[in-house]
Amino acid sequence: MLERITRSITSASIFLAAYFLLNIALRIALPHTLDLDEAEQSFYSQYLLAGYGPQPPFYNWIQYAIVSVTGISMWVLSVPKNIILFGCYLFYGLAAREVLKSRSLAAVAMLSLITLPQVGLMAQRELTHTVALLFATSLFLFGFFRTLRRPTIGSYLLIGIATGIGLISKYNFAILPFAALVAVLPEREWRSRLIDWRLLPAAVLAILIVLPHALWLPDNLASASAPTLERMTAEHLAPAGLPRIGQGLLSLVIAVLGFVALPIVLIAAAFRRDFFRALSSSSPMIRVIERMMVISLIAFVGVVLFAGASDIHERWLDPCLLVLLIYLFLKLETADLDLSAGLARFRPVVPVFMVVILSILLFRIVGIQYIGTYTRTNVPFSGYVAELTATRKPVLIVAGTKFVAGNMRLEFPDVPVVIPFFPGPGVPEYADAKGPVLVIWRGETADDPTISPGFANDLVKSGIHLPELKTLTLPYLFGDGKRSFSIGYSWVEGGAK
């Protein structure tokens, strides 16, 4: 059966579609408390903006468009994410088909994406903007390889679309088209692709896609870049100068190894001696892909040396190293070896990974009492809502964080949920509120709901004065009953005081 699944991209796509349907079903069955990225999307889906802060807006625009038609729900948060992830796998398979002669090998390369931890597990567990980045990267690789092999106006426009989407999905995507352009230069056969007139409409299309956000960016550069730079520099962990550079380079090496180690080990174990024989094989396409990966990693070395980055995360390498699996299978095919035995050993890896990933996604929530580390999805927001609204319903909710705001938005789809000073100055809805306003926040720790001085100050500036601070504590969902999560809240009457 596994052999039939991997005979073509179509068969493999049907198999993957069933897998993503299972992921959707599992997320709907689990508690509807939102994780951090889900909560952010739930909150942001109230607004259509050119920018939302440290992350580019593509995923937010998609979510807003769907929510504006259907309303907010767990389905609306889960289904688009899985469709975009499915698109990532699909276009990756189409990219593999452009460079691999064997249709079966292309299908296996497509399915093997699940062995990349950042794609198989992390993207399903909590990420959103990275999901859009993965989709854009696969789409770019498809358009890029197709342009090298069979250039058409459509293939060039595909590169433009992918570049535009990628740049407004994650800023680090910019490394990929630059690396691809430089990687092609030494190949005389394909150098002419870079001076083709069809590259111009592709560039125009990419600019048009990016333009709304690009116009927003100069006036909001601090809010767009500061959080990311904070994470990258890890100022509280690394000293300045050479020690920081050393920590950054070590962090980059560890991130690269974390990204590539598992699929390389699995493919090497499946193909055994053939894998090591294939490492010396080469072709113009292999050389282009090698240059792309090397140039991308050099760009990250530059970020360490010149931007002071000391903490590189694996997921930041997605646009640089996602092509790895196509590269490895292209190496195997170019070596002109009999790969049938290796493919037979590798095929079962995919369904095993699917079962393991689904099990992890389930057990990390329902088996939390045995693990000991509680997730955000175990926070009992539905219980809070039942307690808080037993006698009255809010006409407006003012939240202290995006995590709280997004979850309250899901629980109250018809009630405006705001955070002070986002997206504009003050909370204009508060002055117009005719009825009870619920102010709600979480503290620094699970068992301490003390209101933060920053949020308290923002409330005062917005004209909101809390008459009484209250606390509500409930046990974690699926917990042992001994550990609980506390929130702080206060009811006020709407209207400026």
Short mmCIF file of C-alpha atoms in Angstrom, two decimals:
data_model
loop_
_atom_site.label_atom_id
_atom_site.label_comp_id
_atom_site.label_asym_id
_atom_site.label_seq_id
_atom_site.Cartn_x
_atom_site.Cartn_y
_atom_site.Cartn_z
CA MET A 1 0.00 0.00 0.00
CA LEU A 2 2.80 2.43 0.88
CA GLU A 3 4.34 1.79 -2.53
CA ARG A 4 1.07 2.77 -4.23
CA ILE A 5 0.91 5.97 -2.16
CA THR A 6 4.39 7.02 -3.31
CA ARG A 7 3.92 6.30 -6.99
CA SER A 8 2.92 9.86 -7.79
CA ILE A 9 2.44 13.33 -6.29
CA THR A 10 -1.34 12.86 -6.66
CA SER A 11 -1.45 9.69 -4.57
CA ALA A 12 0.84 11.17 -1.94
CA SER A 13 -1.30 14.33 -1.82
CA ILE A 14 -4.46 12.34 -1.11
CA PHE A 15 -2.64 10.53 1.69
CA LEU A 16 -1.46 13.86 3.14
CA ALA A 17 -4.94 15.37 2.87
CA ALA A 18 -6.28 12.56 5.07
CA TYR A 19 -3.50 13.23 7.58
CA PHE A 20 -4.29 16.94 7.79
CA LEU A 21 -7.98 16.18 8.24
CA LEU A 22 -6.98 14.09 11.27
CA ASN A 23 -4.98 17.05 12.59
CA ILE A 24 -8.02 19.29 12.25
CA ALA A 25 -10.24 16.74 13.99
CA LEU A 26 -7.75 16.38 16.84
CA ARG A 27 -7.48 20.14 17.38
CA ILE A 28 -11.27 20.48 17.45
CA ALA A 29 -11.53 17.61 19.94
CA LEU A 30 -8.92 19.10 22.30
CA PRO A 31 -9.78 22.02 24.63
CA HIS A 32 -10.54 25.23 22.78
CA THR A 33 -8.13 27.25 24.87
CA LEU A 34 -5.80 28.89 22.37
CA ASP A 35 -2.03 28.72 22.41
CA LEU A 36 -0.05 31.94 22.02
CA ASP A 37 0.00 32.14 18.20
CA GLU A 38 -3.62 31.01 17.92
CA ALA A 39 -4.68 33.62 20.47
CA GLU A 40 -2.79 36.29 18.57
CA GLN A 41 -4.65 35.38 15.37
CA SER A 42 -7.97 35.36 17.20
CA PHE A 43 -7.35 38.85 18.58
CA TYR A 44 -5.87 40.34 15.38
CA SER A 45 -8.72 38.96 13.25
CA GLN A 46 -10.80 41.94 14.43
CA TYR A 47 -8.58 44.34 12.48
CA LEU A 48 -7.38 44.75 8.90
CA LEU A 49 -4.06 46.60 9.20
CA ALA A 50 -0.97 47.08 7.06
CA GLY A 51 1.14 45.85 9.98
CA TYR A 52 0.57 44.25 13.37
CA GLY A 53 3.91 44.62 15.13
CA PRO A 54 6.93 42.31 15.01
CA GLN A 55 5.49 39.85 12.48
CA PRO A 56 4.61 40.62 8.82
CA PRO A 57 0.86 40.55 8.10
CA PHE A 58 0.24 37.86 5.46
CA TYR A 59 -1.17 35.22 7.82
CA ASN A 60 -3.17 37.89 9.66
CA TRP A 61 -4.71 39.05 6.37
CA ILE A 62 -5.73 35.49 5.50
CA GLN A 63 -7.24 34.99 8.95
CA TYR A 64 -9.06 38.33 8.88
CA ALA A 65 -10.56 37.61 5.45
CA ILE A 66 -11.95 34.26 6.60
CA VAL A 67 -13.17 35.47 10.00
CA SER A 68 -14.93 38.46 8.42
CA VAL A 69 -17.05 35.98 6.44
CA THR A 70 -17.51 33.10 8.88
CA GLY A 71 -16.97 34.61 12.32
CA ILE A 72 -14.40 33.39 14.82
CA SER A 73 -14.32 29.75 15.89
CA MET A 74 -11.86 26.94 16.53
CA TRP A 75 -12.65 25.61 13.06
CA VAL A 76 -11.72 28.91 11.46
CA LEU A 77 -8.39 28.94 13.29
CA SER A 78 -7.50 25.31 12.56
CA VAL A 79 -8.69 24.66 9.00
CA PRO A 80 -6.80 27.50 7.20
CA LYS A 81 -3.58 26.59 8.98
CA ASN A 82 -3.79 22.99 7.86
CA ILE A 83 -4.71 23.99 4.30
CA ILE A 84 -1.64 26.25 4.14
CA LEU A 85 0.53 23.46 5.54
CA PHE A 86 -0.92 21.05 2.98
CA GLY A 87 -0.02 23.61 0.29
CA CYS A 88 3.55 23.63 1.61
CA TYR A 89 3.82 19.86 1.12
CA LEU A 90 2.09 19.98 -2.25
CA PHE A 91 4.31 22.66 -3.79
CA TYR A 92 7.36 20.99 -2.28
CA GLY A 93 6.38 17.83 -4.12
CA LEU A 94 5.89 19.79 -7.34
CA ALA A 95 9.32 21.38 -6.83
CA ALA A 96 10.83 17.92 -6.34
CA ARG A 97 9.13 16.71 -9.52
CA GLU A 98 10.86 19.51 -11.48
CA VAL A 99 14.34 18.26 -10.58
CA LEU A 100 13.84 14.52 -10.02
CA LYS A 101 13.24 12.17 -12.93
CA SER A 102 11.55 9.54 -10.79
CA ARG A 103 7.93 10.39 -9.93
CA SER A 104 8.10 7.95 -7.02
CA LEU A 105 11.20 9.63 -5.63
CA ALA A 106 9.53 13.05 -5.92
CA ALA A 107 6.53 11.77 -3.95
CA VAL A 108 8.81 10.36 -1.25
CA ALA A 109 10.68 13.67 -1.05
CA MET A 110 7.33 15.42 -0.62
CA LEU A 111 6.22 13.10 2.19
CA SER A 112 9.62 13.21 3.88
CA LEU A 113 9.03 16.85 4.85
CA ILE A 114 7.29 15.44 7.90
CA THR A 115 10.68 14.28 9.22
CA LEU A 116 11.85 17.90 9.57
CA PRO A 117 10.93 18.77 13.19
CA GLN A 118 10.14 22.40 12.30
CA VAL A 119 7.67 21.25 9.64
CA GLY A 120 6.28 18.00 10.97
CA LEU A 121 5.80 18.84 14.64
CA MET A 122 6.44 22.48 15.48
CA ALA A 123 4.31 23.90 12.66
CA GLN A 124 1.37 21.79 13.83
CA ARG A 125 1.88 22.49 17.51
CA GLU A 126 1.83 26.26 17.76
CA LEU A 127 3.23 28.24 14.82
CA THR A 128 1.29 30.43 12.36
CA HIS A 129 3.54 32.96 10.60
CA THR A 130 6.14 30.22 10.11
CA VAL A 131 3.46 28.10 8.44
CA ALA A 132 2.98 30.88 5.89
CA LEU A 133 6.76 31.07 5.46
CA LEU A 134 6.97 27.34 4.77
CA PHE A 135 4.24 27.64 2.16
CA ALA A 136 5.97 30.59 0.46
CA THR A 137 9.31 28.76 0.49
CA SER A 138 7.87 25.67 -1.19
CA LEU A 139 6.05 27.82 -3.73
CA PHE A 140 9.28 29.71 -4.48
CA LEU A 141 11.25 26.49 -4.93
CA PHE A 142 8.63 25.20 -7.36
CA GLY A 143 8.67 28.41 -9.41
CA PHE A 144 12.48 28.65 -9.26
CA PHE A 145 13.18 25.08 -10.38
CA ARG A 146 10.51 25.28 -13.06
CA THR A 147 12.05 28.50 -14.39
CA LEU A 148 15.48 26.87 -14.58
CA ARG A 149 14.12 23.83 -16.40
CA ARG A 150 11.25 25.25 -18.48
CA PRO A 151 10.99 29.03 -18.24
CA THR A 152 7.59 30.54 -19.00
CA ILE A 153 5.86 33.76 -18.04
CA GLY A 154 3.85 31.67 -15.60
CA SER A 155 6.95 30.29 -13.85
CA TYR A 156 8.42 33.78 -13.49
CA LEU A 157 5.15 35.14 -12.10
CA LEU A 158 5.09 32.22 -9.67
CA ILE A 159 8.48 33.36 -8.36
CA GLY A 160 7.10 36.88 -7.99
CA ILE A 161 4.01 35.71 -6.10
CA ALA A 162 6.07 33.47 -3.81
CA THR A 163 8.57 36.26 -3.13
CA GLY A 164 5.82 38.73 -2.29
CA ILE A 165 4.04 36.28 0.01
CA GLY A 166 7.31 35.22 1.64
CA LEU A 167 8.41 38.77 2.42
CA ILE A 168 5.13 39.54 4.18
CA SER A 169 5.16 36.19 5.99
CA LYS A 170 8.57 36.42 7.67
CA TYR A 171 11.32 38.94 7.07
CA ASN A 172 14.05 36.26 6.95
CA PHE A 173 12.50 34.95 3.72
CA ALA A 174 14.45 37.72 1.93
CA ILE A 175 17.56 35.52 2.18
CA LEU A 176 16.09 32.86 -0.14
CA PRO A 177 15.57 34.81 -3.41
CA PHE A 178 18.93 36.54 -2.89
CA ALA A 179 20.67 33.19 -2.38
CA ALA A 180 18.90 31.68 -5.40
CA LEU A 181 19.93 34.58 -7.63
CA VAL A 182 23.61 34.38 -6.60
CA ALA A 183 23.61 30.57 -6.82
CA VAL A 184 22.61 30.65 -10.49
CA LEU A 185 25.31 33.12 -11.59
CA PRO A 186 28.16 30.57 -12.02
CA GLU A 187 26.01 28.27 -14.22
CA ARG A 188 26.35 29.42 -17.83
CA GLU A 189 23.38 27.28 -18.86
CA TRP A 190 20.97 29.18 -16.59
CA ARG A 191 22.61 32.60 -16.21
CA SER A 192 20.38 33.99 -18.96
CA ARG A 193 17.34 33.42 -16.73
CA LEU A 194 18.45 36.43 -14.67
CA ILE A 195 18.32 38.88 -17.60
CA ASP A 196 15.05 37.59 -19.07
CA TRP A 197 12.38 40.27 -19.62
CA ARG A 198 9.89 38.05 -17.79
CA LEU A 199 11.74 38.74 -14.54
CA LEU A 200 10.44 42.33 -14.64
CA PRO A 201 6.69 41.55 -14.33
CA ALA A 202 7.60 39.01 -11.62
CA ALA A 203 9.40 41.74 -9.67
CA VAL A 204 6.49 44.15 -10.16
CA LEU A 205 4.05 41.53 -8.87
CA ALA A 206 6.20 40.91 -5.78
CA ILE A 207 6.40 44.65 -5.09
CA LEU A 208 2.63 45.06 -5.40
CA ILE A 209 2.06 42.27 -2.88
CA VAL A 210 4.55 43.74 -0.42
CA LEU A 211 3.64 47.42 -1.00
CA PRO A 212 0.90 47.94 1.67
CA HIS A 213 3.17 46.58 4.39
CA ALA A 214 6.26 48.29 2.96
CA LEU A 215 4.54 51.68 3.19
CA TRP A 216 3.65 50.96 6.84
CA LEU A 217 7.10 49.70 7.82
CA PRO A 218 9.26 52.90 7.87
CA ASP A 219 7.03 54.63 10.45
CA ASN A 220 6.78 51.50 12.57
CA LEU A 221 10.27 50.06 12.29
CA ALA A 222 10.85 49.98 16.03
CA SER A 223 7.72 47.96 16.83
CA ALA A 224 8.39 45.65 13.87
CA SER A 225 12.03 44.89 14.68
CA ALA A 226 12.62 45.39 18.40
CA PRO A 227 11.13 42.11 19.72
CA THR A 228 12.97 40.00 17.13
CA LEU A 229 16.27 41.79 17.76
CA GLU A 230 15.75 41.23 21.48
CA ARG A 231 15.38 37.49 20.96
CA MET A 232 18.33 37.33 18.58
CA THR A 233 20.78 39.26 20.72
CA ALA A 234 19.80 37.67 24.04
CA GLU A 235 21.45 40.58 25.84
CA HIS A 236 20.84 39.12 29.26
CA LEU A 237 22.70 35.91 28.34
CA ALA A 238 25.72 36.97 26.30
CA PRO A 239 28.43 39.56 26.92
CA ALA A 240 29.52 41.92 24.18
CA GLY A 241 32.37 41.43 21.71
CA LEU A 242 34.04 38.14 20.82
CA PRO A 243 32.18 36.06 23.46
CA ARG A 244 28.88 37.13 21.93
CA ILE A 245 30.09 36.30 18.42
CA GLY A 246 31.28 32.92 19.66
CA GLN A 247 27.92 32.24 21.30
CA GLY A 248 26.10 33.33 18.16
CA LEU A 249 28.16 31.09 15.87
CA LEU A 250 27.74 28.15 18.25
CA SER A 251 24.00 28.84 18.35
CA LEU A 252 23.92 28.82 14.54
CA VAL A 253 25.78 25.50 14.36
CA ILE A 254 23.43 23.94 16.90
CA ALA A 255 20.39 25.28 15.02
CA VAL A 256 21.67 23.85 11.72
CA LEU A 257 22.35 20.45 13.31
CA GLY A 258 18.95 20.47 14.98
CA PHE A 259 17.32 21.23 11.64
CA VAL A 260 19.13 18.68 9.43
CA ALA A 261 20.24 15.86 11.73
CA LEU A 262 17.05 13.81 11.96
CA PRO A 263 16.19 13.56 8.22
CA ILE A 264 19.85 12.90 7.34
CA VAL A 265 20.08 10.08 9.89
CA LEU A 266 16.80 8.56 8.69
CA ILE A 267 17.72 8.69 5.00
CA ALA A 268 21.23 7.38 5.72
CA ALA A 269 19.77 4.50 7.75
CA ALA A 270 17.31 3.64 4.96
CA PHE A 271 19.71 3.84 2.00
CA ARG A 272 22.81 2.74 3.91
CA ARG A 273 25.93 2.46 1.69
CA ASP A 274 24.07 3.99 -1.25
CA PHE A 275 23.62 7.19 0.74
CA PHE A 276 27.36 7.59 1.34
CA ARG A 277 28.20 6.67 -2.25
CA ALA A 278 25.75 9.32 -3.46
CA LEU A 279 27.37 12.12 -1.44
CA SER A 280 30.02 12.61 -4.14
CA SER A 281 27.51 12.81 -7.01
CA SER A 282 27.02 16.20 -8.65
CA SER A 283 25.10 18.00 -11.38
CA PRO A 284 24.34 21.62 -12.28
CA MET A 285 21.14 21.53 -10.19
CA ILE A 286 22.93 19.99 -7.22
CA ARG A 287 25.56 22.72 -7.38
CA VAL A 288 22.88 25.43 -7.50
CA ILE A 289 21.12 23.99 -4.43
CA GLU A 290 24.43 23.66 -2.57
CA ARG A 291 25.25 27.29 -3.26
CA MET A 292 21.77 28.37 -2.14
CA MET A 293 22.17 26.67 1.23
CA VAL A 294 25.75 27.87 1.74
CA ILE A 295 24.95 31.49 0.79
CA SER A 296 21.92 31.46 3.12
CA LEU A 297 24.01 30.24 6.03
CA ILE A 298 26.71 32.80 5.28
CA ALA A 299 23.99 35.44 5.54
CA PHE A 300 23.21 34.19 9.05
CA VAL A 301 26.92 34.32 9.91
CA GLY A 302 26.73 37.96 8.84
CA VAL A 303 23.78 38.49 11.17
CA VAL A 304 25.87 37.09 14.02
CA LEU A 305 28.95 39.18 13.17
CA PHE A 306 27.33 42.49 12.31
CA ALA A 307 23.93 42.50 14.04
CA GLY A 308 25.15 40.97 17.29
CA ALA A 309 22.82 37.96 17.13
CA SER A 310 23.68 35.39 19.78
CA ASP A 311 20.60 33.17 19.79
CA ILE A 312 19.62 31.65 16.41
CA HIS A 313 16.43 29.56 16.42
CA GLU A 314 15.97 26.53 14.18
CA ARG A 315 12.78 27.84 12.62
CA TRP A 316 14.62 30.92 11.33
CA LEU A 317 16.50 28.56 8.99
CA ASP A 318 13.34 27.35 7.23
CA PRO A 319 13.84 29.32 3.98
CA CYS A 320 17.53 28.36 3.92
CA LEU A 321 17.39 24.62 4.54
CA LEU A 322 13.89 23.47 3.55
CA VAL A 323 15.35 22.41 0.18
CA LEU A 324 17.58 19.87 1.96
CA LEU A 325 15.38 16.83 1.29
CA ILE A 326 15.12 17.54 -2.43
CA TYR A 327 18.89 17.94 -2.43
CA LEU A 328 19.48 14.58 -0.73
CA PHE A 329 17.14 12.66 -3.01
CA LEU A 330 18.62 14.40 -6.05
CA LYS A 331 22.05 13.24 -4.90
CA LEU A 332 20.76 9.67 -4.62
CA GLU A 333 19.14 9.77 -8.05
CA THR A 334 22.16 11.36 -9.75
CA ALA A 335 24.42 8.59 -8.40
CA ASP A 336 22.48 6.20 -10.68
CA LEU A 337 22.09 3.49 -8.06
CA ASP A 338 19.33 0.96 -7.50
CA LEU A 339 17.29 2.70 -4.82
CA SER A 340 14.42 0.22 -4.57
CA ALA A 341 15.62 -1.40 -1.32
CA GLY A 342 16.29 1.96 0.32
CA LEU A 343 12.90 3.32 -0.70
CA ALA A 344 11.20 0.22 0.71
CA ARG A 345 12.95 0.80 4.04
CA PHE A 346 12.21 4.54 4.07
CA ARG A 347 8.50 4.50 3.14
CA PRO A 348 7.25 3.24 6.55
CA VAL A 349 8.99 6.19 8.23
CA VAL A 350 6.28 8.59 7.02
CA PRO A 351 3.19 6.92 8.58
CA VAL A 352 5.18 6.22 11.75
CA PHE A 353 5.99 9.93 12.04
CA MET A 354 2.35 10.81 11.43
CA VAL A 355 1.23 8.57 14.29
CA VAL A 356 3.97 9.84 16.59
CA ILE A 357 3.16 13.51 15.87
CA LEU A 358 -0.57 13.04 16.41
CA SER A 359 0.19 11.18 19.65
CA ILE A 360 2.46 13.98 20.88
CA LEU A 361 -0.14 16.63 20.05
CA LEU A 362 -2.73 14.64 22.01
CA PHE A 363 -0.64 13.50 24.98
CA ARG A 364 0.97 16.89 25.66
CA ILE A 365 -2.55 18.12 26.55
CA VAL A 366 -4.44 15.14 28.01
CA GLY A 367 -1.43 13.49 29.65
CA ILE A 368 -0.11 16.66 31.18
CA GLN A 369 -0.32 15.38 34.77
CA TYR A 370 2.28 12.75 33.89
CA ILE A 371 4.58 15.23 32.14
CA GLY A 372 4.41 17.98 34.75
CA THR A 373 4.81 20.95 32.40
CA TYR A 374 1.43 22.54 31.76
CA THR A 375 0.70 24.11 28.39
CA ARG A 376 -1.36 27.20 27.62
CA THR A 377 -4.01 24.92 26.11
CA ASN A 378 -4.57 23.47 29.60
CA VAL A 379 -5.65 26.86 30.96
CA PRO A 380 -9.42 26.58 31.71
CA PHE A 381 -10.72 29.66 29.87
CA SER A 382 -14.17 28.17 29.31
CA GLY A 383 -14.41 27.67 33.07
CA TYR A 384 -13.44 31.28 33.72
CA VAL A 385 -16.09 32.48 31.33
CA ALA A 386 -18.78 30.34 32.96
CA GLU A 387 -17.89 31.77 36.39
CA LEU A 388 -17.49 35.38 35.30
CA THR A 389 -20.65 35.62 33.23
CA ALA A 390 -23.03 33.69 35.46
CA THR A 391 -24.92 36.88 36.34
CA ARG A 392 -23.96 39.42 33.65
CA LYS A 393 -22.49 39.61 30.15
CA PRO A 394 -19.87 42.14 29.04
CA VAL A 395 -20.45 44.58 26.21
CA LEU A 396 -16.69 45.13 25.95
CA ILE A 397 -13.64 43.19 27.14
CA VAL A 398 -10.33 44.92 27.90
CA ALA A 399 -7.48 42.42 28.12
CA GLY A 400 -3.94 42.70 29.42
CA THR A 401 -2.21 40.45 26.85
CA LYS A 402 -2.84 38.99 23.39
CA PHE A 403 -3.04 35.53 24.96
CA VAL A 404 -5.94 36.60 27.17
CA ALA A 405 -7.51 38.79 24.48
CA GLY A 406 -7.52 36.06 21.85
CA ASN A 407 -9.06 33.50 24.17
CA MET A 408 -11.76 35.91 25.31
CA ARG A 409 -12.48 36.78 21.69
CA LEU A 410 -13.06 33.08 20.95
CA GLU A 411 -15.35 32.76 23.97
CA PHE A 412 -17.25 35.97 23.10
CA PRO A 413 -17.28 36.17 19.29
CA ASP A 414 -19.83 39.03 19.27
CA VAL A 415 -18.12 41.19 21.90
CA PRO A 416 -15.28 43.60 21.02
CA VAL A 417 -12.03 42.64 22.72
CA VAL A 418 -9.39 45.35 23.01
CA ILE A 419 -5.91 45.89 24.40
CA PRO A 420 -5.06 49.45 25.49
CA PHE A 421 -3.30 51.42 22.74
CA PHE A 422 -3.73 48.74 20.07
CA PRO A 423 -4.22 49.34 17.20
CA GLY A 424 -4.52 53.07 17.92
CA PRO A 425 -4.23 55.39 20.91
CA GLY A 426 -6.53 54.68 23.81
CA VAL A 427 -9.56 52.40 23.89
CA PRO A 428 -12.23 54.33 22.00
CA GLU A 429 -14.81 51.58 22.46
CA TYR A 430 -14.76 52.10 26.23
CA ALA A 431 -16.15 55.64 26.02
CA ASP A 432 -19.08 54.33 23.96
CA ALA A 433 -19.75 51.16 25.92
CA LYS A 434 -23.27 51.02 27.30
CA GLY A 435 -23.11 48.35 29.94
CA PRO A 436 -20.66 46.19 31.89
CA VAL A 437 -17.03 46.16 30.77
CA LEU A 438 -14.86 43.21 31.80
CA VAL A 439 -11.20 44.01 32.41
CA ILE A 440 -9.15 40.80 32.58
CA TRP A 441 -5.47 39.94 32.81
CA ARG A 442 -2.98 37.27 33.78
CA GLY A 443 0.00 37.76 36.05
CA GLU A 444 3.66 36.98 35.53
CA THR A 445 3.19 33.42 36.80
CA ALA A 446 0.34 30.92 36.77
CA ASP A 447 -0.46 31.33 40.46
CA ASP A 448 0.06 35.09 40.74
CA PRO A 449 -2.62 37.20 39.00
CA THR A 450 -1.18 40.53 40.18
CA ILE A 451 -1.90 43.22 37.61
CA SER A 452 1.26 44.48 35.92
CA PRO A 453 2.17 48.15 36.49
CA GLY A 454 2.31 48.67 32.72
CA PHE A 455 -1.23 47.42 32.13
CA ALA A 456 -2.57 49.32 35.15
CA ASN A 457 -0.98 52.51 33.85
CA ASP A 458 -2.41 51.93 30.35
CA LEU A 459 -5.88 51.51 31.83
CA VAL A 460 -5.63 54.82 33.67
CA LYS A 461 -4.44 56.58 30.52
CA SER A 462 -7.44 55.11 28.69
CA GLY A 463 -9.83 56.48 31.29
CA ILE A 464 -10.54 53.13 32.93
CA HIS A 465 -10.45 53.10 36.74
CA LEU A 466 -10.84 49.71 38.38
CA PRO A 467 -13.10 49.85 41.46
CA GLU A 468 -12.02 46.45 42.78
CA LEU A 469 -9.39 43.89 41.78
CA LYS A 470 -10.59 40.29 41.97
CA THR A 471 -9.00 36.91 41.41
CA LEU A 472 -10.37 33.70 39.91
CA THR A 473 -8.42 30.46 40.28
CA LEU A 474 -9.30 27.16 38.60
CA PRO A 475 -7.38 23.88 38.19
CA TYR A 476 -5.67 23.15 34.89
CA LEU A 477 -7.60 21.05 32.38
CA PHE A 478 -6.50 17.38 32.48
CA GLY A 479 -4.31 18.19 35.49
CA ASP A 480 -3.97 16.34 38.77
CA GLY A 481 -6.13 18.92 40.56
CA LYS A 482 -3.22 20.19 42.63
CA ARG A 483 -1.99 22.85 40.24
CA SER A 484 -4.15 25.73 39.09
CA PHE A 485 -4.06 28.89 37.00
CA SER A 486 -5.19 32.29 38.25
CA ILE A 487 -6.48 35.34 36.43
CA GLY A 488 -7.26 38.81 37.67
CA TYR A 489 -10.37 40.71 36.67
CA SER A 490 -12.58 43.67 37.43
CA TRP A 491 -16.03 44.77 36.30
CA VAL A 492 -16.53 48.44 35.45
CA GLU A 493 -19.32 50.36 33.87
CA GLY A 494 -18.74 51.57 30.32
CA GLY A 495 -18.28 55.22 29.42
CA ALA A 496 -15.53 57.67 30.21
CA LYS A 497 -15.42 58.74 33.83
#
